PDB file of C-alpha atoms in Angstrom:
ATOM      1  CA  MET A  18     133.000 -59.341-100.738  1.00  0.00           C
ATOM      2  CA  ALA A  19     129.336 -59.440-101.772  1.00  0.00           C
ATOM      3  CA  THR A  20     126.669 -60.155 -99.180  1.00  0.00           C
ATOM      4  CA  PHE A  21     123.271 -61.333-100.392  1.00  0.00           C
ATOM      5  CA  ILE A  22     119.933 -61.329 -98.567  1.00  0.00           C
ATOM      6  CA  SER A  23     116.761 -63.191 -99.300  1.00  0.00           C
ATOM      7  CA  ALA A  24     115.210 -60.161-101.046  1.00  0.00           C
ATOM      8  CA  VAL A  25     117.450 -60.870-104.053  1.00  0.00           C
ATOM      9  CA  CYS A  26     116.690 -64.531-104.252  1.00  0.00           C
ATOM     10  CA  ARG A  27     114.230 -66.206-106.621  1.00  0.00           C
ATOM     11  CA  TYR A  28     112.918 -69.721-106.809  1.00  0.00           C
ATOM     12  CA  PHE A  29     111.821 -71.238-110.103  1.00  0.00           C
ATOM     13  CA  VAL A  30     110.370 -74.708-110.639  1.00  0.00           C
ATOM     14  CA  GLY A  31     109.028 -75.879-114.009  1.00  0.00           C
ATOM     15  CA  GLY A  32     107.098 -72.919-115.502  1.00  0.00           C
ATOM     16  CA  TYR A  33     106.497 -71.323-112.135  1.00  0.00           C
ATOM     17  CA  ASP A  34     108.181 -68.508-110.169  1.00  0.00           C
ATOM     18  CA  LEU A  35     107.481 -69.354-106.526  1.00  0.00           C
ATOM     19  CA  GLY A  36     109.615 -66.453-105.165  1.00  0.00           C
ATOM     20  CA  SER A  37     106.712 -64.394-103.854  1.00  0.00           C
ATOM     21  CA  ALA A  38     105.439 -67.367-101.766  1.00  0.00           C
ATOM     22  CA  THR A  39     108.820 -68.717-100.612  1.00  0.00           C
ATOM     23  CA  THR A  40     109.879 -68.424 -96.955  1.00  0.00           C
ATOM     24  CA  GLN A  41     112.659 -70.913 -96.975  1.00  0.00           C
ATOM     25  CA  ALA A  42     114.804 -72.662 -99.626  1.00  0.00           C
ATOM     26  CA  LYS A  43     117.752 -75.011 -99.021  1.00  0.00           C
ATOM     27  CA  VAL A  44     119.965 -76.651-101.616  1.00  0.00           C
ATOM     28  CA  THR A  45     122.120 -79.493-100.209  1.00  0.00           C
ATOM     29  CA  LEU A  46     125.053 -80.869-102.216  1.00  0.00           C
ATOM     30  CA  ASN A  47     125.991 -84.209-100.707  1.00  0.00           C
ATOM     31  CA  ILE A  48     128.112 -87.222-101.458  1.00  0.00           C
ATOM     32  CA  GLU A  49     127.736 -90.640 -99.857  1.00  0.00           C
ATOM     33  CA  ALA A  50     130.989 -91.381 -98.160  1.00  0.00           C
ATOM     34  CA  LEU A  51     132.195 -95.019 -97.738  1.00  0.00           C
ATOM     35  CA  ASP A  52     133.505 -96.173 -94.373  1.00  0.00           C
ATOM     36  CA  ILE A  53     136.945 -97.764 -94.905  1.00  0.00           C
ATOM     37  CA  THR A  54     137.972 -97.912 -91.277  1.00  0.00           C
ATOM     38  CA  ALA A  55     139.952-101.119 -90.538  1.00  0.00           C
ATOM     39  CA  PHE A  56     141.114-102.942 -87.412  1.00  0.00           C
ATOM     40  CA  GLY A  57     144.054-101.236 -85.690  1.00  0.00           C
ATOM     41  CA  GLN A  58     143.285 -97.706 -86.918  1.00  0.00           C
ATOM     42  CA  SER A  59     142.923 -95.012 -84.284  1.00  0.00           C
ATOM     43  CA  ALA A  60     140.392 -92.913 -86.113  1.00  0.00           C
ATOM     44  CA  GLU A  61     137.576 -93.352 -88.571  1.00  0.00           C
ATOM     45  CA  ARG A  62     138.615 -93.339 -92.216  1.00  0.00           C
ATOM     46  CA  VAL A  63     136.326 -92.475 -95.137  1.00  0.00           C
ATOM     47  CA  SER A  64     136.543 -92.492 -98.906  1.00  0.00           C
ATOM     48  CA  THR A  65     134.370 -91.038-101.649  1.00  0.00           C
ATOM     49  CA  ALA A  66     135.664 -93.585-104.184  1.00  0.00           C
ATOM     50  CA  GLY A  67     132.485 -95.082-105.559  1.00  0.00           C
ATOM     51  CA  GLY A  68     130.381 -92.838-103.368  1.00  0.00           C
ATOM     52  CA  LEU A  69     127.178 -91.469-104.923  1.00  0.00           C
ATOM     53  CA  ARG A  70     126.062 -87.883-105.055  1.00  0.00           C
ATOM     54  CA  LYS A  71     122.819 -87.487-103.090  1.00  0.00           C
ATOM     55  CA  ASP A  72     121.839 -83.843-103.513  1.00  0.00           C
ATOM     56  CA  SER A  73     118.449 -82.506-102.379  1.00  0.00           C
ATOM     57  CA  ILE A  74     116.350 -79.315-102.485  1.00  0.00           C
ATOM     58  CA  ASP A  75     113.951 -78.420 -99.645  1.00  0.00           C
ATOM     59  CA  TRP A  76     111.432 -75.619-100.034  1.00  0.00           C
ATOM     60  CA  ALA A  77     108.783 -74.059 -97.752  1.00  0.00           C
ATOM     61  CA  GLY A  78     106.390 -71.243 -98.340  1.00  0.00           C
ATOM     62  CA  PHE A  79     102.858 -69.891 -98.075  1.00  0.00           C
ATOM     63  CA  PHE A  80      99.824 -71.685 -99.411  1.00  0.00           C
ATOM     64  CA  ALA A  81      98.293 -69.894-102.419  1.00  0.00           C
ATOM     65  CA  ASP A  82      96.001 -71.261-105.098  1.00  0.00           C
ATOM     66  CA  ALA A  83      96.123 -68.513-107.698  1.00  0.00           C
ATOM     67  CA  THR A  84      97.825 -68.732-111.069  1.00  0.00           C
ATOM     68  CA  GLU A  85     101.637 -69.137-110.827  1.00  0.00           C
ATOM     69  CA  SER A  86     101.281 -70.254-107.164  1.00  0.00           C
ATOM     70  CA  PRO A  87     102.594 -73.251-105.117  1.00  0.00           C
ATOM     71  CA  ASP A  88      99.288 -75.059-105.150  1.00  0.00           C
ATOM     72  CA  ALA A  89      98.958 -74.735-108.938  1.00  0.00           C
ATOM     73  CA  TYR A  90     102.285 -76.512-109.413  1.00  0.00           C
ATOM     74  CA  LEU A  91     102.655 -78.803-106.421  1.00  0.00           C
ATOM     75  CA  ALA A  92      99.251 -80.392-106.662  1.00  0.00           C
ATOM     76  CA  GLY A  93     100.144 -82.202-109.822  1.00  0.00           C
ATOM     77  CA  SER A  94     103.892 -82.545-109.495  1.00  0.00           C
ATOM     78  CA  LEU A  95     104.304 -85.364-107.001  1.00  0.00           C
ATOM     79  CA  GLY A  96     106.219 -88.287-108.424  1.00  0.00           C
ATOM     80  CA  THR A  97     107.081 -86.653-111.720  1.00  0.00           C
ATOM     81  CA  VAL A  98     110.533 -86.311-113.126  1.00  0.00           C
ATOM     82  CA  GLY A  99     111.903 -83.762-115.610  1.00  0.00           C
ATOM     83  CA  ASP A 100     111.088 -80.294-114.320  1.00  0.00           C
ATOM     84  CA  VAL A 101     113.941 -77.939-113.613  1.00  0.00           C
ATOM     85  CA  VAL A 102     114.385 -76.243-110.218  1.00  0.00           C
ATOM     86  CA  SER A 103     116.515 -73.142-110.097  1.00  0.00           C
ATOM     87  CA  PHE A 104     117.412 -71.224-106.932  1.00  0.00           C
ATOM     88  CA  SER A 105     118.959 -67.889-107.933  1.00  0.00           C
ATOM     89  CA  ILE A 106     120.976 -65.648-105.674  1.00  0.00           C
ATOM     90  CA  GLY A 107     121.386 -61.992-106.683  1.00  0.00           C
ATOM     91  CA  THR A 108     119.833 -60.061-109.547  1.00  0.00           C
ATOM     92  CA  THR A 109     122.918 -59.139-111.598  1.00  0.00           C
ATOM     93  CA  THR A 110     123.981 -60.964-114.734  1.00  0.00           C
ATOM     94  CA  GLY A 111     126.637 -63.437-113.665  1.00  0.00           C
ATOM     95  CA  ASP A 112     125.343 -63.991-110.161  1.00  0.00           C
ATOM     96  CA  ARG A 113     125.081 -67.515-108.800  1.00  0.00           C
ATOM     97  CA  ALA A 114     122.246 -70.044-109.278  1.00  0.00           C
ATOM     98  CA  TYR A 115     121.854 -73.764-108.321  1.00  0.00           C
ATOM     99  CA  CYS A 116     119.924 -75.719-110.928  1.00  0.00           C
ATOM    100  CA  GLY A 117     118.951 -79.286-111.622  1.00  0.00           C
ATOM    101  CA  THR A 118     116.359 -81.597-113.201  1.00  0.00           C
ATOM    102  CA  VAL A 119     114.356 -83.096-110.420  1.00  0.00           C
ATOM    103  CA  LEU A 120     111.918 -85.682-109.034  1.00  0.00           C
ATOM    104  CA  SER A 121     109.148 -84.162-106.914  1.00  0.00           C
ATOM    105  CA  GLU A 122     109.539 -86.466-103.900  1.00  0.00           C
ATOM    106  CA  LYS A 123     107.454 -84.972-101.137  1.00  0.00           C
ATOM    107  CA  VAL A 124     104.704 -82.319-100.748  1.00  0.00           C
ATOM    108  CA  GLY A 125     103.094 -81.253 -97.454  1.00  0.00           C
ATOM    109  CA  VAL A 126     100.537 -78.616 -96.479  1.00  0.00           C
ATOM    110  CA  GLY A 127      99.548 -77.675 -92.906  1.00  0.00           C
ATOM    111  CA  SER A 128      98.983 -74.978 -90.344  1.00  0.00           C
ATOM    112  CA  GLU A 129      98.943 -74.245 -86.627  1.00  0.00           C
ATOM    113  CA  VAL A 130      96.079 -72.596 -84.685  1.00  0.00           C
ATOM    114  CA  ARG A 131      95.983 -68.909 -85.668  1.00  0.00           C
ATOM    115  CA  GLY A 132      98.810 -69.579 -88.065  1.00  0.00           C
ATOM    116  CA  LEU A 133      99.165 -69.268 -91.791  1.00  0.00           C
ATOM    117  CA  VAL A 134      98.707 -72.287 -94.003  1.00  0.00           C
ATOM    118  CA  ARG A 135     102.064 -73.313 -95.327  1.00  0.00           C
ATOM    119  CA  PHE A 136     103.464 -75.639 -97.998  1.00  0.00           C
ATOM    120  CA  GLU A 137     106.597 -77.770 -97.823  1.00  0.00           C
ATOM    121  CA  ALA A 138     108.187 -79.702-100.641  1.00  0.00           C
ATOM    122  CA  THR A 139     111.302 -81.790-101.298  1.00  0.00           C
ATOM    123  CA  TRP A 140     112.831 -82.350-104.660  1.00  0.00           C
ATOM    124  CA  ARG A 141     115.504 -84.977-105.430  1.00  0.00           C
ATOM    125  CA  PRO A 142     117.747 -84.310-108.417  1.00  0.00           C
ATOM    126  CA  ASP A 143     117.698 -86.716-111.339  1.00  0.00           C
ATOM    127  CA  ASN A 144     121.548 -86.701-111.314  1.00  0.00           C
ATOM    128  CA  THR A 145     123.115 -83.720-109.532  1.00  0.00           C
ATOM    129  CA  ILE A 146     122.566 -80.074-108.770  1.00  0.00           C
ATOM    130  CA  ASP A 147     124.787 -77.788-110.856  1.00  0.00           C
ATOM    131  CA  ARG A 148     126.444 -74.663-109.539  1.00  0.00           C
ATOM    132  CA  CYS A 149     125.640 -72.148-112.275  1.00  0.00           C
ATOM    133  CA  LYS A 150     125.713 -68.522-113.278  1.00  0.00           C
ATOM    134  CA  HIS A 151     122.447 -66.819-114.238  1.00  0.00           C
ATOM    135  CA  MET A 152     121.646 -64.153-116.765  1.00  0.00           C
ATOM    136  CA  GLY A 153     119.986 -61.723-114.291  1.00  0.00           C
ATOM    137  CA  SER A 154     116.745 -62.213-112.421  1.00  0.00           C
ATOM    138  CA  ARG A 155     113.460 -62.981-114.129  1.00  0.00           C
ATOM    139  CA  ARG A 156     113.337 -61.155-117.444  1.00  0.00           C
ATOM    140  CA  THR A 157     110.329 -60.144-119.516  1.00  0.00           C
ATOM    141  CA  ASN A 158     110.480 -59.628-123.316  1.00  0.00           C
ATOM    142  CA  THR A 159     107.930 -58.386-125.866  1.00  0.00           C
ATOM    143  CA  SER A 160     110.497 -58.615-128.631  1.00  0.00           C
ATOM    144  CA  GLY A 161     113.781 -60.277-129.322  1.00  0.00           C
ATOM    145  CA  GLY A 162     117.025 -59.262-127.658  1.00  0.00           C
ATOM    146  CA  ASN A 163     120.006 -60.563-125.658  1.00  0.00           C
ATOM    147  CA  SER A 164     121.176 -60.509-122.047  1.00  0.00           C
ATOM    148  CA  GLY A 165     124.523 -58.809-122.427  1.00  0.00           C
ATOM    149  CA  SER A 166     127.563 -60.958-121.989  1.00  0.00           C
ATOM    150  CA  ILE A 167     129.444 -62.450-119.048  1.00  0.00           C
ATOM    151  CA  ASP A 168     133.220 -62.555-119.199  1.00  0.00           C
ATOM    152  CA  ASP A 169     134.351 -65.794-117.605  1.00  0.00           C
ATOM    153  CA  SER A 170     138.072 -64.963-118.169  1.00  0.00           C
ATOM    154  CA  ALA A 171     138.790 -68.137-120.166  1.00  0.00           C
ATOM    155  CA  ALA A 172     137.222 -70.825-122.278  1.00  0.00           C
ATOM    156  CA  THR A 173     136.637 -74.283-120.814  1.00  0.00           C
ATOM    157  CA  THR A 174     136.228 -77.701-122.434  1.00  0.00           C
ATOM    158  CA  GLY A 175     134.173 -80.740-121.378  1.00  0.00           C
ATOM    159  CA  THR A 176     130.480 -81.234-120.569  1.00  0.00           C
ATOM    160  CA  GLY A 177     128.329 -78.310-119.506  1.00  0.00           C
ATOM    161  CA  ALA A 178     124.643 -77.540-119.210  1.00  0.00           C
ATOM    162  CA  GLY A 179     122.142 -74.759-119.822  1.00  0.00           C
ATOM    163  CA  TYR A 180     118.853 -74.261-117.901  1.00  0.00           C
ATOM    164  CA  ALA A 181     115.772 -72.352-118.995  1.00  0.00           C
ATOM    165  CA  HIS A 182     112.359 -71.511-117.512  1.00  0.00           C
ATOM    166  CA  CYS A 183     109.544 -69.941-119.524  1.00  0.00           C
ATOM    167  CA  ILE A 184     107.311 -68.527-116.792  1.00  0.00           C
ATOM    168  CA  GLN A 185     104.769 -66.379-118.606  1.00  0.00           C
ATOM    169  CA  PHE A 186     103.679 -66.770-122.191  1.00  0.00           C
ATOM    170  CA  THR A 187     100.936 -64.580-123.618  1.00  0.00           C
ATOM    171  CA  GLY A 188      99.878 -63.265-126.990  1.00  0.00           C
ATOM    172  CA  THR A 189      99.653 -65.149-130.285  1.00  0.00           C
ATOM    173  CA  LEU A 190     102.885 -66.773-131.296  1.00  0.00           C
ATOM    174  CA  SER A 191     104.189 -70.172-132.254  1.00  0.00           C
ATOM    175  CA  ASN A 192     107.538 -70.268-130.450  1.00  0.00           C
ATOM    176  CA  LEU A 193     109.844 -68.598-127.903  1.00  0.00           C
ATOM    177  CA  ARG A 194     113.462 -69.492-128.641  1.00  0.00           C
ATOM    178  CA  LEU A 195     116.104 -68.918-125.915  1.00  0.00           C
ATOM    179  CA  THR A 196     119.682 -69.591-126.987  1.00  0.00           C
ATOM    180  CA  LEU A 197     122.875 -69.933-124.987  1.00  0.00           C
ATOM    181  CA  GLN A 198     125.511 -68.182-127.055  1.00  0.00           C
ATOM    182  CA  HIS A 199     129.302 -67.964-126.689  1.00  0.00           C
ATOM    183  CA  SER A 200     132.101 -65.927-128.177  1.00  0.00           C
ATOM    184  CA  THR A 201     135.861 -65.715-128.172  1.00  0.00           C
ATOM    185  CA  ASP A 202     135.964 -61.860-128.396  1.00  0.00           C
ATOM    186  CA  GLY A 203     132.695 -60.674-126.797  1.00  0.00           C
ATOM    187  CA  THR A 204     131.503 -59.327-130.170  1.00  0.00           C
ATOM    188  CA  THR A 205     130.669 -62.232-132.485  1.00  0.00           C
ATOM    189  CA  PHE A 206     128.489 -64.866-130.839  1.00  0.00           C
ATOM    190  CA  SER A 207     127.316 -68.308-131.960  1.00  0.00           C
ATOM    191  CA  ALA A 208     124.760 -70.796-130.517  1.00  0.00           C
ATOM    192  CA  LYS A 209     125.865 -73.462-128.038  1.00  0.00           C
ATOM    193  CA  ALA A 210     122.432 -74.685-126.777  1.00  0.00           C
ATOM    194  CA  THR A 211     118.825 -73.877-127.824  1.00  0.00           C
ATOM    195  CA  PHE A 212     115.569 -73.964-125.909  1.00  0.00           C
ATOM    196  CA  ASP A 213     112.230 -73.832-127.731  1.00  0.00           C
ATOM    197  CA  PHE A 214     108.999 -73.147-125.808  1.00  0.00           C
ATOM    198  CA  THR A 215     105.399 -73.037-127.097  1.00  0.00           C
ATOM    199  CA  GLY A 216     104.103 -72.380-123.543  1.00  0.00           C
ATOM    200  CA  THR A 217     105.318 -72.273-119.984  1.00  0.00           C
ATOM    201  CA  GLY A 218     107.756 -74.937-118.808  1.00  0.00           C
ATOM    202  CA  SER A 219     111.400 -75.643-118.166  1.00  0.00           C
ATOM    203  CA  GLN A 220     114.257 -77.371-119.982  1.00  0.00           C
ATOM    204  CA  ARG A 221     117.821 -78.553-119.453  1.00  0.00           C
ATOM    205  CA  ALA A 222     120.244 -78.865-122.339  1.00  0.00           C
ATOM    206  CA  GLU A 223     123.586 -80.588-122.006  1.00  0.00           C
ATOM    207  CA  PHE A 224     126.427 -79.679-124.361  1.00  0.00           C
ATOM    208  CA  THR A 225     130.013 -80.870-124.903  1.00  0.00           C
ATOM    209  CA  GLY A 226     133.170 -79.400-126.341  1.00  0.00           C
ATOM    210  CA  THR A 227     134.483 -75.913-125.724  1.00  0.00           C
ATOM    211  CA  LEU A 228     132.410 -73.060-124.147  1.00  0.00           C
ATOM    212  CA  ASN A 229     134.209 -69.891-125.105  1.00  0.00           C
ATOM    213  CA  ARG A 230     135.205 -67.115-122.745  1.00  0.00           C
ATOM    214  CA  TYR A 231     132.134 -64.812-123.237  1.00  0.00           C
ATOM    215  CA  VAL A 232     128.593 -66.111-122.736  1.00  0.00           C
ATOM    216  CA  ARG A 233     125.157 -64.570-123.188  1.00  0.00           C
ATOM    217  CA  PHE A 234     121.565 -65.658-123.741  1.00  0.00           C
ATOM    218  CA  ASP A 235     119.431 -64.535-126.674  1.00  0.00           C
ATOM    219  CA  CYS A 236     115.658 -64.282-126.774  1.00  0.00           C
ATOM    220  CA  ASP A 237     113.700 -64.530-130.068  1.00  0.00           C
ATOM    221  CA  PHE A 238     110.053 -64.901-131.027  1.00  0.00           C
ATOM    222  CA  THR A 239     108.989 -66.777-134.136  1.00  0.00           C
ATOM    223  CA  GLY A 240     105.497 -66.677-135.662  1.00  0.00           C
ATOM    224  CA  ALA A 241     104.834 -63.650-133.435  1.00  0.00           C
ATOM    225  CA  ALA A 242     101.605 -61.681-133.586  1.00  0.00           C
ATOM    226  CA  GLY A 243      99.131 -60.050-131.233  1.00  0.00           C
ATOM    227  CA  GLY A 244     101.666 -58.462-128.792  1.00  0.00           C
ATOM    228  CA  PRO A 245     103.472 -61.488-127.373  1.00  0.00           C
ATOM    229  CA  THR A 246     105.018 -61.326-123.919  1.00  0.00           C
ATOM    230  CA  ALA A 247     107.327 -63.934-122.295  1.00  0.00           C
ATOM    231  CA  SER A 248     108.984 -63.959-118.934  1.00  0.00           C
ATOM    232  CA  TRP A 249     112.029 -66.203-118.546  1.00  0.00           C
ATOM    233  CA  PHE A 250     115.013 -67.193-116.431  1.00  0.00           C
ATOM    234  CA  MET A 251     118.233 -68.779-117.709  1.00  0.00           C
ATOM    235  CA  ALA A 252     121.439 -70.148-116.234  1.00  0.00           C
ATOM    236  CA  TYR A 253     124.439 -72.179-117.303  1.00  0.00           C
ATOM    237  CA  LYS A 254     127.123 -74.430-115.929  1.00  0.00           C
ATOM    238  CA  ARG A 255     130.558 -74.312-117.490  1.00  0.00           C
ATOM    239  CA  PRO A 256     132.286 -77.556-118.456  1.00  0.00           C
TER     240      PRO A 256
END
């Protein structure tokens, strides 16, 4: 049984990696239960029929105002919808991550006497938080390549999702393309979802149909020149 500690966790939001400033992160998966207790019953009865998912993400960390820091992101994020938050646990391809497209609901900054200045933030998912697998911790590429594949034992069919963060983007190039690929045999892969970036940011792509047994992510630069470098993180939820 694997045991994980905070040293192997990362926290991505939009085009930012807040891991080095994070002191606490909490993902809550919650459903609103309906009270169906009636007269004459000896105990409370509840039902989730018609109940709504009400997930949330709470974050706390140190104040910092440098590039790729909490202040750089949080200052302009309040009230916006569409960025992806990903909380990754572990650094190995196939480890767990919790991801979702979110509304930045609350931001706070404060300190105590002789204390460090700290940030707090709450994000509310624009739908639900997905329990995903990630393709290893933050990766950095200066040329194309793939992540190596994950064997999920069997194909699944339905609606799934892919998540991508482009965290660093330097050099002269027109596009970074990250592709979720799948395969029936672990050798020949085809695209299932594609993410194109021309700068830092985050995306969610929903897909339907069958996701085959083997999954990997591919990184490719187009229009590349001048020594491009991109750092990225990706995860997927099976149907």
